[in-house]
Tab-separated table of C-alpha atoms and ligand atoms in Angstrom:
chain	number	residue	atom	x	y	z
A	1	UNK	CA	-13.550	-30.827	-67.066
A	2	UNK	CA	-13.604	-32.537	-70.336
A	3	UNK	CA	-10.988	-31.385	-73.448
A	4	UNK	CA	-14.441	-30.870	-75.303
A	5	UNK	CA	-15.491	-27.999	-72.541
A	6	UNK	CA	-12.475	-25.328	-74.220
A	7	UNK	CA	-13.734	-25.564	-77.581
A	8	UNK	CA	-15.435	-22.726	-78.991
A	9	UNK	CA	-16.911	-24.112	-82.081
A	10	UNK	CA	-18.868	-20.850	-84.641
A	11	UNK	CA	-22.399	-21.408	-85.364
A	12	UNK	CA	-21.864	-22.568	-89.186
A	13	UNK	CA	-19.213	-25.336	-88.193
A	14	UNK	CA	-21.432	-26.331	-85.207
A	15	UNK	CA	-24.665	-26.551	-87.298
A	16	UNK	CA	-23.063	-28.366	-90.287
A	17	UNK	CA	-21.495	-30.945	-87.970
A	18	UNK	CA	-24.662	-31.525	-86.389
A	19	UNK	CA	-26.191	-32.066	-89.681
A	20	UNK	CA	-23.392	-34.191	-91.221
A	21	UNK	CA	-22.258	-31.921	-93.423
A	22	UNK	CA	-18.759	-32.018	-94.994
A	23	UNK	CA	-16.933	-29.777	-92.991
A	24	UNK	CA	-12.964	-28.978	-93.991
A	25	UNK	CA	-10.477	-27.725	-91.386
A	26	UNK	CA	-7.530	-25.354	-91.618
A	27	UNK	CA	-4.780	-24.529	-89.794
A	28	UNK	CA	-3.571	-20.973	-88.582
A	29	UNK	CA	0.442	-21.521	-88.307
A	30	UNK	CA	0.409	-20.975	-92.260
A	31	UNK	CA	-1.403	-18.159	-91.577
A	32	UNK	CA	1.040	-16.653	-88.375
A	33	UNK	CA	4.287	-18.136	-89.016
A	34	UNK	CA	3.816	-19.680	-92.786
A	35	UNK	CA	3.334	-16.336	-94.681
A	36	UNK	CA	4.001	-12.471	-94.847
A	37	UNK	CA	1.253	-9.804	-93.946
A	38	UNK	CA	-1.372	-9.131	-95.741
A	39	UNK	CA	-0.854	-11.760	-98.390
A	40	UNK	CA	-1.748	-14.047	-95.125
A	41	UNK	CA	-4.826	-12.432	-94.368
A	42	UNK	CA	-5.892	-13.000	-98.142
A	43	UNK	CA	-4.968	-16.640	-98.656
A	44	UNK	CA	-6.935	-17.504	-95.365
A	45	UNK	CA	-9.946	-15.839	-96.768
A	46	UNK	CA	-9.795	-17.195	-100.272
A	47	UNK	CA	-9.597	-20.517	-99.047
A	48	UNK	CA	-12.472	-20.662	-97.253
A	49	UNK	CA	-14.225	-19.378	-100.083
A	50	UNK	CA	-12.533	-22.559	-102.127
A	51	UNK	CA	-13.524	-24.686	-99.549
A	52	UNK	CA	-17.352	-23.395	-99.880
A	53	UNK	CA	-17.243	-23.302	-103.073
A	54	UNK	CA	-16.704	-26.957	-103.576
A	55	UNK	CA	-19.556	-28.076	-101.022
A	56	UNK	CA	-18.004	-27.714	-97.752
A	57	UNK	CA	-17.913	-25.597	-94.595
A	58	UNK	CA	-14.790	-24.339	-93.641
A	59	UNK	CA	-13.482	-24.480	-89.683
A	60	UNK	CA	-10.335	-22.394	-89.779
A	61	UNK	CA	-8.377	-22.801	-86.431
A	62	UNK	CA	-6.120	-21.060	-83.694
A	63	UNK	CA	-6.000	-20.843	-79.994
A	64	UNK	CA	-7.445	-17.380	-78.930
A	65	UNK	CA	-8.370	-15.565	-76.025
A	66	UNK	CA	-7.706	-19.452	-73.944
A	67	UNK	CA	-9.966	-21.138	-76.267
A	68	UNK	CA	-9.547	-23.608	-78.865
A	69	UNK	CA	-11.457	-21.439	-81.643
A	70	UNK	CA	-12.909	-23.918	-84.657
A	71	UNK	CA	-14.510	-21.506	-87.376
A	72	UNK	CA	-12.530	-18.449	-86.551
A	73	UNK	CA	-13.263	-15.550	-89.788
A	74	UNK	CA	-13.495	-11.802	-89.872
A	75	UNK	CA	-12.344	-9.897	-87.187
A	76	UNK	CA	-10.257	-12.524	-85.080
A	77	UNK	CA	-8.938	-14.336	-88.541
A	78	UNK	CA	-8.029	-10.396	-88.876
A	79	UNK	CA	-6.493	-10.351	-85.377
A	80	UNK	CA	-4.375	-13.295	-86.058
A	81	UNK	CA	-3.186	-12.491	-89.459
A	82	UNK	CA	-1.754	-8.840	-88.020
A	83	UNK	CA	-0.204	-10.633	-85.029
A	84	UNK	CA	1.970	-12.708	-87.224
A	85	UNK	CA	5.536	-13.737	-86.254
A	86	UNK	CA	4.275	-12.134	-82.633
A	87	UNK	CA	1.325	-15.080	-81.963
A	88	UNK	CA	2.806	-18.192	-80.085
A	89	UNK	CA	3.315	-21.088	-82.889
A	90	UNK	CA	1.504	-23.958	-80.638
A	91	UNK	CA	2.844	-27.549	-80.739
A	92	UNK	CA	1.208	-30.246	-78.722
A	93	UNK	CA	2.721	-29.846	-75.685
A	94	UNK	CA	2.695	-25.990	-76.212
A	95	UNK	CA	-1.079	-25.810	-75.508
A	96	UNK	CA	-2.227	-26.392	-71.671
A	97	UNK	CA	0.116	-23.557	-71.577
A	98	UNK	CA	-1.342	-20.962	-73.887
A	99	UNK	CA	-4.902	-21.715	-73.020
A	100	UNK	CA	-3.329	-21.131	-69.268
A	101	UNK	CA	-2.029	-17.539	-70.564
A	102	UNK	CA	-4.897	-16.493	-72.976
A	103	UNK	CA	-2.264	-16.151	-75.467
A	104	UNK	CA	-2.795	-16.113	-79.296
A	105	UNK	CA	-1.510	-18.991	-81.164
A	106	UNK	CA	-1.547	-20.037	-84.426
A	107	UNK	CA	-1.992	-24.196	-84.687
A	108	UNK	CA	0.349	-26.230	-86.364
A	109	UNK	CA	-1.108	-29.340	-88.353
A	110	UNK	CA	-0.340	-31.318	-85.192
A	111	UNK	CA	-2.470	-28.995	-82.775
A	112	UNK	CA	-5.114	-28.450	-85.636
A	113	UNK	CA	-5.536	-31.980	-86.321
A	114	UNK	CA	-5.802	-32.550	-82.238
A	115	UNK	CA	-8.565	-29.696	-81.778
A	116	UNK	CA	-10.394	-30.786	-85.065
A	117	UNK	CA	-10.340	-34.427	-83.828
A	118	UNK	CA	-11.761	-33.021	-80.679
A	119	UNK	CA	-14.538	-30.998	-82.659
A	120	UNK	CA	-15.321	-34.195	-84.690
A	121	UNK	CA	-13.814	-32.735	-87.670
A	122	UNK	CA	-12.623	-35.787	-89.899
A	123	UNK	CA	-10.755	-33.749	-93.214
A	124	UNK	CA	-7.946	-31.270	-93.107
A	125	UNK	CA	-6.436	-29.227	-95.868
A	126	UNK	CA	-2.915	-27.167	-95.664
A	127	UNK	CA	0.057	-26.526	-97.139
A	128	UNK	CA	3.003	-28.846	-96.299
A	129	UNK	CA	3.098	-30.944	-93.349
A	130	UNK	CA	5.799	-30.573	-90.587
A	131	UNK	CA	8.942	-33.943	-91.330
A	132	UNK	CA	12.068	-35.076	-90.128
A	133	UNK	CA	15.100	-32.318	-91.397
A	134	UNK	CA	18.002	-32.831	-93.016
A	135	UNK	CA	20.860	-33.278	-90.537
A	136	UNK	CA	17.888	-34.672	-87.885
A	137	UNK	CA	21.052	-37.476	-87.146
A	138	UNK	CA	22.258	-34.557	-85.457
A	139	UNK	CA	19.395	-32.419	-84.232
A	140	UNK	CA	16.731	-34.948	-83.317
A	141	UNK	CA	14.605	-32.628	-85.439
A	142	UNK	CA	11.291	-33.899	-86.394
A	143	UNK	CA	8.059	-32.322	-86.496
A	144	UNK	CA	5.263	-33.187	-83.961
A	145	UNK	CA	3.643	-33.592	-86.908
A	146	UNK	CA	4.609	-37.032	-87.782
A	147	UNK	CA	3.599	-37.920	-84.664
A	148	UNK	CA	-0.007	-36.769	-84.784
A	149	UNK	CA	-0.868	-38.618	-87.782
A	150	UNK	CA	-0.077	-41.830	-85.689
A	151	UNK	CA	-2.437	-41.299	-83.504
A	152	UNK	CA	-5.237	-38.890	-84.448
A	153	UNK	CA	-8.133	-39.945	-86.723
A	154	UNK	CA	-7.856	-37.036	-89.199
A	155	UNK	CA	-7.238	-36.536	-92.801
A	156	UNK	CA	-4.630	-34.027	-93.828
A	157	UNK	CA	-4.625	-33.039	-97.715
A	158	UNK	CA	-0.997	-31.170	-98.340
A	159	UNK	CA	1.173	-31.261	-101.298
A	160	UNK	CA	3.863	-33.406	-99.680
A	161	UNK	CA	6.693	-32.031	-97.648
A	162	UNK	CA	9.197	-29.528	-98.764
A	163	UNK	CA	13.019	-30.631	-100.010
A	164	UNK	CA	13.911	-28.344	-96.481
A	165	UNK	CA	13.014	-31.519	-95.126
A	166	UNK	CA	14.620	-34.718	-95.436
A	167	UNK	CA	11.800	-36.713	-97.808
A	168	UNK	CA	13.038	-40.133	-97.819
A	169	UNK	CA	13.223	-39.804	-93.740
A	170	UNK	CA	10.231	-38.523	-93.223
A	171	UNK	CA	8.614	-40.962	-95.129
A	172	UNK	CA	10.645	-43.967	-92.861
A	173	UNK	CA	9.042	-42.130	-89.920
A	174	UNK	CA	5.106	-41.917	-91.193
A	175	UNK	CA	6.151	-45.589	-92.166
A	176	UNK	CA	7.161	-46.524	-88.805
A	177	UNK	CA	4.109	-44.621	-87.246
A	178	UNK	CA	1.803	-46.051	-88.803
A	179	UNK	CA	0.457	-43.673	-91.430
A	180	UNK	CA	-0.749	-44.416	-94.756
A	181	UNK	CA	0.384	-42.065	-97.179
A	182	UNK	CA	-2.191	-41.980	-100.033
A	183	UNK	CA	-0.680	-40.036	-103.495
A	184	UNK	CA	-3.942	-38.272	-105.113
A	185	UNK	CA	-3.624	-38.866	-108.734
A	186	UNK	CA	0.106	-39.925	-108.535
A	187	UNK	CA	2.575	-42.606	-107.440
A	188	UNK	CA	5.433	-39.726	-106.789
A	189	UNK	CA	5.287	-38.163	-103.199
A	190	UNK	CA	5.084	-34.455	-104.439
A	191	UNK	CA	7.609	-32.234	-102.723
A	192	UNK	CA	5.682	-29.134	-102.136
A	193	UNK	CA	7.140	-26.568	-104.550
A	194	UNK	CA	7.963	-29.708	-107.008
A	195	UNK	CA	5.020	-32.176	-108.406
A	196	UNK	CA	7.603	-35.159	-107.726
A	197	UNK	CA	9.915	-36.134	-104.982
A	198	UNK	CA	11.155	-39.105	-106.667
A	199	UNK	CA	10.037	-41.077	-103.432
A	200	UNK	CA	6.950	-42.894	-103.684
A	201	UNK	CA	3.731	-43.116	-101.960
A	202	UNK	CA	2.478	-46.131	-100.608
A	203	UNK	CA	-0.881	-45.902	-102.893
A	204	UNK	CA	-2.183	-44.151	-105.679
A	205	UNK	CA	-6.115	-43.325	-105.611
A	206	UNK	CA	-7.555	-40.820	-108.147
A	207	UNK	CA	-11.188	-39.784	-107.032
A	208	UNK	CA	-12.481	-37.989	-104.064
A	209	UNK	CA	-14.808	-40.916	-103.720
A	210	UNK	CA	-12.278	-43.891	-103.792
A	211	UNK	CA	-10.357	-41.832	-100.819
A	212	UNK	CA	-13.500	-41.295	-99.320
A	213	UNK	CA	-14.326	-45.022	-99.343
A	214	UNK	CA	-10.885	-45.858	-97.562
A	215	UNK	CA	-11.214	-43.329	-94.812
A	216	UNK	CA	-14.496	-44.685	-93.599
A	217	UNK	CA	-12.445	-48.187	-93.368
A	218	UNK	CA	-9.888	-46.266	-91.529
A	219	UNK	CA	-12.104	-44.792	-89.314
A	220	UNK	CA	-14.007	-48.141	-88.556
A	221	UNK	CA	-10.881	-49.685	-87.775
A	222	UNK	CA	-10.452	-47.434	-85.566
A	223	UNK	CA	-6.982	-46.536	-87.184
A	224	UNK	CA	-5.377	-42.927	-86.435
A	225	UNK	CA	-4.332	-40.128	-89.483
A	226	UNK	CA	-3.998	-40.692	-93.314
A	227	UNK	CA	-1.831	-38.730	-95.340
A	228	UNK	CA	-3.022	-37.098	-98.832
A	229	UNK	CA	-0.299	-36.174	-101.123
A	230	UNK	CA	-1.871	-34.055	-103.723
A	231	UNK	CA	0.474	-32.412	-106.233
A	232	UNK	CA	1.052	-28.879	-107.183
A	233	UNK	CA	-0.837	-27.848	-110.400
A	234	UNK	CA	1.385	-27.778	-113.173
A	235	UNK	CA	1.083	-24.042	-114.244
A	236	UNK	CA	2.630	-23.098	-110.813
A	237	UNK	CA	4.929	-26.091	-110.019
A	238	UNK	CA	8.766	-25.271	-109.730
A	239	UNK	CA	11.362	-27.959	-111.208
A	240	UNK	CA	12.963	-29.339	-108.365
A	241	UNK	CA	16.330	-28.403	-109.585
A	242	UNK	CA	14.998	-24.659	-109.995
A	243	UNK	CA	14.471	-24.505	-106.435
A	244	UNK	CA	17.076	-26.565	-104.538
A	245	UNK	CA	19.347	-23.879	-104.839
A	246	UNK	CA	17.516	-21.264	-103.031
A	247	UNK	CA	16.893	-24.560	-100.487
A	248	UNK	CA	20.568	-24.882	-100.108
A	249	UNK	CA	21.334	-21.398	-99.380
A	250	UNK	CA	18.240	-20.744	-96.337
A	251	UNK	CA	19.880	-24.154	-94.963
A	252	UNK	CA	23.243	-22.610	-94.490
A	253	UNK	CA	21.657	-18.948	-93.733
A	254	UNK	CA	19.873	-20.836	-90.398
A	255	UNK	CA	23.247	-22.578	-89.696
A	256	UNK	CA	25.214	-19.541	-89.950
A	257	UNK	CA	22.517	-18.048	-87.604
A	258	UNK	CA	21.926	-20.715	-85.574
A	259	UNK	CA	18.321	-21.070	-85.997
A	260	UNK	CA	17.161	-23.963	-84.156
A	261	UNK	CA	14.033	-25.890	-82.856
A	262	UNK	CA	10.569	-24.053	-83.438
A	263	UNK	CA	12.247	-21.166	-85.556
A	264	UNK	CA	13.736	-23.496	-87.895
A	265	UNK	CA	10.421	-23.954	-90.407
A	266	UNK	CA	9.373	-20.276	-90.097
A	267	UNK	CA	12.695	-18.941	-91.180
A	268	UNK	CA	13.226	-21.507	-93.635
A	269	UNK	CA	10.030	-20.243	-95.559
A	270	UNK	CA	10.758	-16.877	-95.120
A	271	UNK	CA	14.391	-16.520	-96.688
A	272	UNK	CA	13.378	-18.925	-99.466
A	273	UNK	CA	10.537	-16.231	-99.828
A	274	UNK	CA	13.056	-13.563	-100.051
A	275	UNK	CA	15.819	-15.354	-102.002
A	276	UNK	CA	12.587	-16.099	-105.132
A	277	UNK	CA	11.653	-12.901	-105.148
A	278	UNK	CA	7.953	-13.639	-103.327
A	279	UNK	CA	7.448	-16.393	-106.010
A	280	UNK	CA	7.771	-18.810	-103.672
A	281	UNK	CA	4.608	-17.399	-101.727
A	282	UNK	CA	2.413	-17.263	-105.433
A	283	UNK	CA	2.824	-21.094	-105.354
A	284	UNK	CA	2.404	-21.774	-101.899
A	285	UNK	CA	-0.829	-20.246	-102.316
A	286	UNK	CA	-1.879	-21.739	-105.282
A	287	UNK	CA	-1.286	-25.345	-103.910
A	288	UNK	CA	-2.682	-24.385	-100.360
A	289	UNK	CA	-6.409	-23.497	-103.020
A	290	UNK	CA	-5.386	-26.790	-104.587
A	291	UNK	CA	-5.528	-28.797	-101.552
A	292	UNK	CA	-8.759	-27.195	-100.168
A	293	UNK	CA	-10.241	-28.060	-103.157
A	294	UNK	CA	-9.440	-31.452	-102.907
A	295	UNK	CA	-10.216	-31.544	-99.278
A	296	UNK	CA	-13.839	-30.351	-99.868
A	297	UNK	CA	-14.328	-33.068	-102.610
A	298	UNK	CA	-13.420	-35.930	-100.629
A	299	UNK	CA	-14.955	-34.556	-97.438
A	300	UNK	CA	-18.356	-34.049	-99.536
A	301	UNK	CA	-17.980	-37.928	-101.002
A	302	UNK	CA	-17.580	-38.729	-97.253
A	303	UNK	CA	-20.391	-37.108	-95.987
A	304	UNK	CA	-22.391	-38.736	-98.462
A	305	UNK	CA	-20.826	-42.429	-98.144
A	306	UNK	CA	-21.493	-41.824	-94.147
A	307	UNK	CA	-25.663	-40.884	-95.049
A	308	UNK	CA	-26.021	-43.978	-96.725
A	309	UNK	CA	-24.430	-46.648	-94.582
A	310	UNK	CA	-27.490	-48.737	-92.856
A	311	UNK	CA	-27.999	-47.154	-89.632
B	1	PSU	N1	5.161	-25.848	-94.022
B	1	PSU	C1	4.764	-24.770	-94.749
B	1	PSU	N2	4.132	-23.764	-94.135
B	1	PSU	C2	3.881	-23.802	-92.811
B	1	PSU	C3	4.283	-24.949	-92.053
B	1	PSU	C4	4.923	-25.945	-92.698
B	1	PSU	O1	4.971	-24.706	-95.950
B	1	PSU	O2	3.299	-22.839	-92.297
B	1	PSU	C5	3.937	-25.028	-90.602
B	1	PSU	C6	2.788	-26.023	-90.379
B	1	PSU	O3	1.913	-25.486	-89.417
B	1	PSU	C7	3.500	-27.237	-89.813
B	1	PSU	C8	4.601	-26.579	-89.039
B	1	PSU	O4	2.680	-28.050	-89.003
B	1	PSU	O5	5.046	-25.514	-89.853
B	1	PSU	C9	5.740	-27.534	-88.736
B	1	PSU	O6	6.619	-26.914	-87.857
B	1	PSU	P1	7.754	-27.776	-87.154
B	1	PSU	O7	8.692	-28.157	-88.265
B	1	PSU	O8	8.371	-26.832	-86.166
B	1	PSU	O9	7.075	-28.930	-86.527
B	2	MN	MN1	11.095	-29.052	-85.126
């Protein structure tokens, strides 16, 4: 059977891919793992309306019922908000397994990036993506993620990678994989909470169409994921320094714990949710908008770039 054969693509996505429409995935682990019930349920939701509201059709997606669902809303976006911490959190080599079981999963940016690749989805939007950790010397741990964008021709819009990560590592690594790591409308590789990492991105492009114009290359060269960096906006952007602290203190609460593997990312967000007093979700929400917004943009530039090439 072919990969394409357990996709279960919704009539919207399906039609506007048809139709070469700009189309916009999402992922679901934000939406299981990433954030607190309901405020979940109503980021996922006001996304999509971002997403549509800027041109595009959204394709939110999970593994359900031992499908890979692209375009899952109402009830089952529902279903997977309440599930929560309780849904698997599917890596790559997590998912032969849950579609085995029927089991409920939300997709990380490395399993959302495969499926949408699959579903001939070219432009993601999330959060942060999944990097190398501090103390990965130790415990080998790096995300899937970085992994993914070697190989997989999607674009993933996020607002850099969180200082619970170790930035100037997990840049060596997209390096090393071969990822280009584009800053939107900045130089600085943003650091999630922070619009500045003090690392820098390999190049700086400041339109949707400009980005649009290199992916096409990128995809006729056959080449695997780009990164977008694309800052927090300034009205909800933390000083790094404001936040490090609250960083520092979920690092040693998971030591003390001895959170490891899978659980590490999941419990990082949530005490650092705690610790701010939820402001640390208000942001994460704003930049997640942010980033669909900028997804949609580029993925409507592309769409149009794509209609006018000489057939
Ligand atoms: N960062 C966030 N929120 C999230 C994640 C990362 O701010 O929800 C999720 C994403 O799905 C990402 C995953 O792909 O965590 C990375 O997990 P790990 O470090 O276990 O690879
Ligand atoms: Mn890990």
């Amino acid at each position: 059977m072919s990969a394409r054969a357990y996709l279960s693509i919704s009539g919207e996505v399906k039609a506007a891919l048809a139709a070469g429409k700009p189309v916009v995935a999402l992922e679901s682990t934000i939406i299981t793992h990433g954030m607190p019930y309901p405020q979940n349920l109503a980021m996922a939701r006001e996304v999509e309306d971002v997403v549509r509201a800027h041109g595009a059709v959204p394709a939110t997606i999970a593994i359900m019922d031992g499908r890979l669902c692209v375009g899952v809303s109402g009830e089952d976006l529902e279903r997977l908000a309440v599930e929560g911490h309780a849904a698997a959190k599917a890596s790559r080599r997590d998912m032969a397994s849950l579609l085995a079981q029927g089991v409920m999963a939300g997709t990380t940016v490395a399993t959302t990036m495969q499926i949408a690749a699959l579903a001939g989805i070219r432009i993601f939007a999330t959060g942060g993506i999944g990097g190398v950790h501090r103390g990965a010397e130790q415990s080998f741990d790096i995300s899937a993620d970085l992994e993914e964008l070697g190989r997989t021709p999607v674009a993933v819009i996020c607002a850099g990678a969180k200082s619970i990560l170790d930035i100037a590592k997990t840049l060596e690594v997209l390096e090393t994989n071969g990822v280009p790591v584009l800053g939107f409308g900045t130089e600085d590789f943003p650091a999630f909470w922070a619009r500045t990492s003090g690392h820098k991105v390999d190049q700086r492009f400041d339109t949707p169409a400009d980005v649009a114009r290199m992916l096409a290359i990128q995809s006729d060269l056959h080449m695997g994921g780009v990164l977008i960096a694309n800052p927090i906006p300034e009205a909800d952007a933390w000083e790094a320094s404001a936040i490090e602290g609250f960083i520092a203190q979920a690092l040693n609460d998971a030591e003390a714990q001895g959170i490891k593997g899978k659980a590490t990312t999941p419990f990082l967000l949530q005490r650092i949710f705690e610790l701010t007093g939820g402001k640390s979700l208000e942001s994460n929400i704003a930049l997640v908008k942010n980033n669909a917004k900028v997804a949609a943009q580029i993925a409507v530039a592309l769409s149009a770039q794509l209609a006018s090439r000489p057939a």
